[in-house]
């Protein structure tokens, strides 16, 4: 199959992942998938994020045409070995952001790509240091609505960037789809970096 004939599907309805994948200038379709996102007892954070991304791409592949390539990702905020997930409400978000305040946490973003019997994966690990946060600004941030569906209760691409004192790693990875790792996986489909750069919109 030629790269020009490739049918690429993003197994995610996340606006952030759609935006990031769109930067490559490739045509793709969006497919919503649902998988269980609960860490297993004793499961390491890196293993968990890889498993969830893999489950998403597998689920997407089961719903997609047989000749399609399916891309999926999972992103988690981790502090002291604990996976934060998405806040369940204002108090939960306040607790999360209070713990992240003044400290450095990891953001793990796994990418999974499937076509036919082939499966490729990649993992991006970033370190994010927050400045000290006040309770008043944490409450104001929650009231903005931005952190409600975000891992770790913040969006680095939005107002949450005001909390970030230092980032070591991938900005796009913290957003939800690390472009460097994704580009490396797309090479397996015959989409080299030069092709992606040529296809990207100005």
mmCIF file with all atom_site columns, N, CA and C in Angstrom, residues 11 31-37 55-56 59-60 63:
data_model
loop_
_atom_site.group_PDB
_atom_site.id
_atom_site.type_symbol
_atom_site.label_atom_id
_atom_site.label_alt_id
_atom_site.label_comp_id
_atom_site.label_asym_id
_atom_site.label_entity_id
_atom_site.label_seq_id
_atom_site.pdbx_PDB_ins_code
_atom_site.Cartn_x
_atom_site.Cartn_y
_atom_site.Cartn_z
_atom_site.occupancy
_atom_site.B_iso_or_equiv
_atom_site.pdbx_formal_charge
_atom_site.auth_seq_id
_atom_site.auth_comp_id
_atom_site.auth_asym_id
_atom_site.auth_atom_id
_atom_site.pdbx_PDB_model_num
ATOM 1  N N  . UNK A 1 11 ? -7.962  7.337  17.094 1.00 0.00 ? 11 UNK A N  1
ATOM 2  C CA . UNK A 1 11 ? -8.928  6.760  18.027 1.00 0.00 ? 11 UNK A CA 1
ATOM 3  C C  . UNK A 1 11 ? -9.049  7.657  19.261 1.00 0.00 ? 11 UNK A C  1
ATOM 4  N N  . UNK A 1 31 ? -12.304 8.722  15.478 1.00 0.00 ? 31 UNK A N  1
ATOM 5  C CA . UNK A 1 31 ? -13.170 7.644  15.954 1.00 0.00 ? 31 UNK A CA 1
ATOM 6  C C  . UNK A 1 31 ? -13.172 7.644  17.480 1.00 0.00 ? 31 UNK A C  1
ATOM 7  N N  . UNK A 1 32 ? -14.329 7.795  18.067 1.00 0.00 ? 32 UNK A N  1
ATOM 8  C CA . UNK A 1 32 ? -14.433 7.760  19.522 1.00 0.00 ? 32 UNK A CA 1
ATOM 9  C C  . UNK A 1 32 ? -14.388 6.326  20.037 1.00 0.00 ? 32 UNK A C  1
ATOM 10 N N  . UNK A 1 33 ? -13.557 6.087  21.032 1.00 0.00 ? 33 UNK A N  1
ATOM 11 C CA . UNK A 1 33 ? -13.460 4.761  21.635 1.00 0.00 ? 33 UNK A CA 1
ATOM 12 C C  . UNK A 1 33 ? -13.561 4.894  23.151 1.00 0.00 ? 33 UNK A C  1
ATOM 13 N N  . UNK A 1 34 ? -14.018 3.833  23.774 1.00 0.00 ? 34 UNK A N  1
ATOM 14 C CA . UNK A 1 34 ? -14.101 3.794  25.228 1.00 0.00 ? 34 UNK A CA 1
ATOM 15 C C  . UNK A 1 34 ? -13.414 2.525  25.729 1.00 0.00 ? 34 UNK A C  1
ATOM 16 N N  . UNK A 1 35 ? -12.486 2.680  26.645 1.00 0.00 ? 35 UNK A N  1
ATOM 17 C CA . UNK A 1 35 ? -11.820 1.554  27.292 1.00 0.00 ? 35 UNK A CA 1
ATOM 18 C C  . UNK A 1 35 ? -11.769 1.831  28.791 1.00 0.00 ? 35 UNK A C  1
ATOM 19 N N  . UNK A 1 36 ? -11.561 0.801  29.555 1.00 0.00 ? 36 UNK A N  1
ATOM 20 C CA . UNK A 1 36 ? -11.436 0.963  31.005 1.00 0.00 ? 36 UNK A CA 1
ATOM 21 C C  . UNK A 1 36 ? -10.099 1.627  31.319 1.00 0.00 ? 36 UNK A C  1
ATOM 22 N N  . UNK A 1 37 ? -10.147 2.683  32.099 1.00 0.00 ? 37 UNK A N  1
ATOM 23 C CA . UNK A 1 37 ? -8.932  3.409  32.456 1.00 0.00 ? 37 UNK A CA 1
ATOM 24 C C  . UNK A 1 37 ? -8.759  3.383  33.975 1.00 0.00 ? 37 UNK A C  1
ATOM 25 N N  . UNK A 1 55 ? -4.819  -0.393 24.464 1.00 0.00 ? 55 UNK A N  1
ATOM 26 C CA . UNK A 1 55 ? -6.228  -0.801 24.485 1.00 0.00 ? 55 UNK A CA 1
ATOM 27 C C  . UNK A 1 55 ? -7.078  0.098  23.582 1.00 0.00 ? 55 UNK A C  1
ATOM 28 N N  . UNK A 1 56 ? -6.757  1.389  23.582 1.00 0.00 ? 56 UNK A N  1
ATOM 29 C CA . UNK A 1 56 ? -7.512  2.329  22.744 1.00 0.00 ? 56 UNK A CA 1
ATOM 30 C C  . UNK A 1 56 ? -7.306  2.034  21.263 1.00 0.00 ? 56 UNK A C  1
ATOM 31 N N  . UNK A 1 59 ? -9.073  -1.207 20.358 1.00 0.00 ? 59 UNK A N  1
ATOM 32 C CA . UNK A 1 59 ? -10.516 -0.995 20.261 1.00 0.00 ? 59 UNK A CA 1
ATOM 33 C C  . UNK A 1 59 ? -10.855 -0.269 18.969 1.00 0.00 ? 59 UNK A C  1
ATOM 34 N N  . UNK A 1 60 ? -10.055 0.741  18.641 1.00 0.00 ? 60 UNK A N  1
ATOM 35 C CA . UNK A 1 60 ? -10.277 1.472  17.406 1.00 0.00 ? 60 UNK A CA 1
ATOM 36 C C  . UNK A 1 60 ? -10.125 0.587  16.190 1.00 0.00 ? 60 UNK A C  1
ATOM 37 N N  . UNK A 1 63 ? -13.062 -1.498 15.280 1.00 0.00 ? 63 UNK A N  1
ATOM 38 C CA . UNK A 1 63 ? -14.201 -0.744 14.755 1.00 0.00 ? 63 UNK A CA 1
ATOM 39 C C  . UNK A 1 63 ? -13.924 -0.148 13.376 1.00 0.00 ? 63 UNK A C  1
#
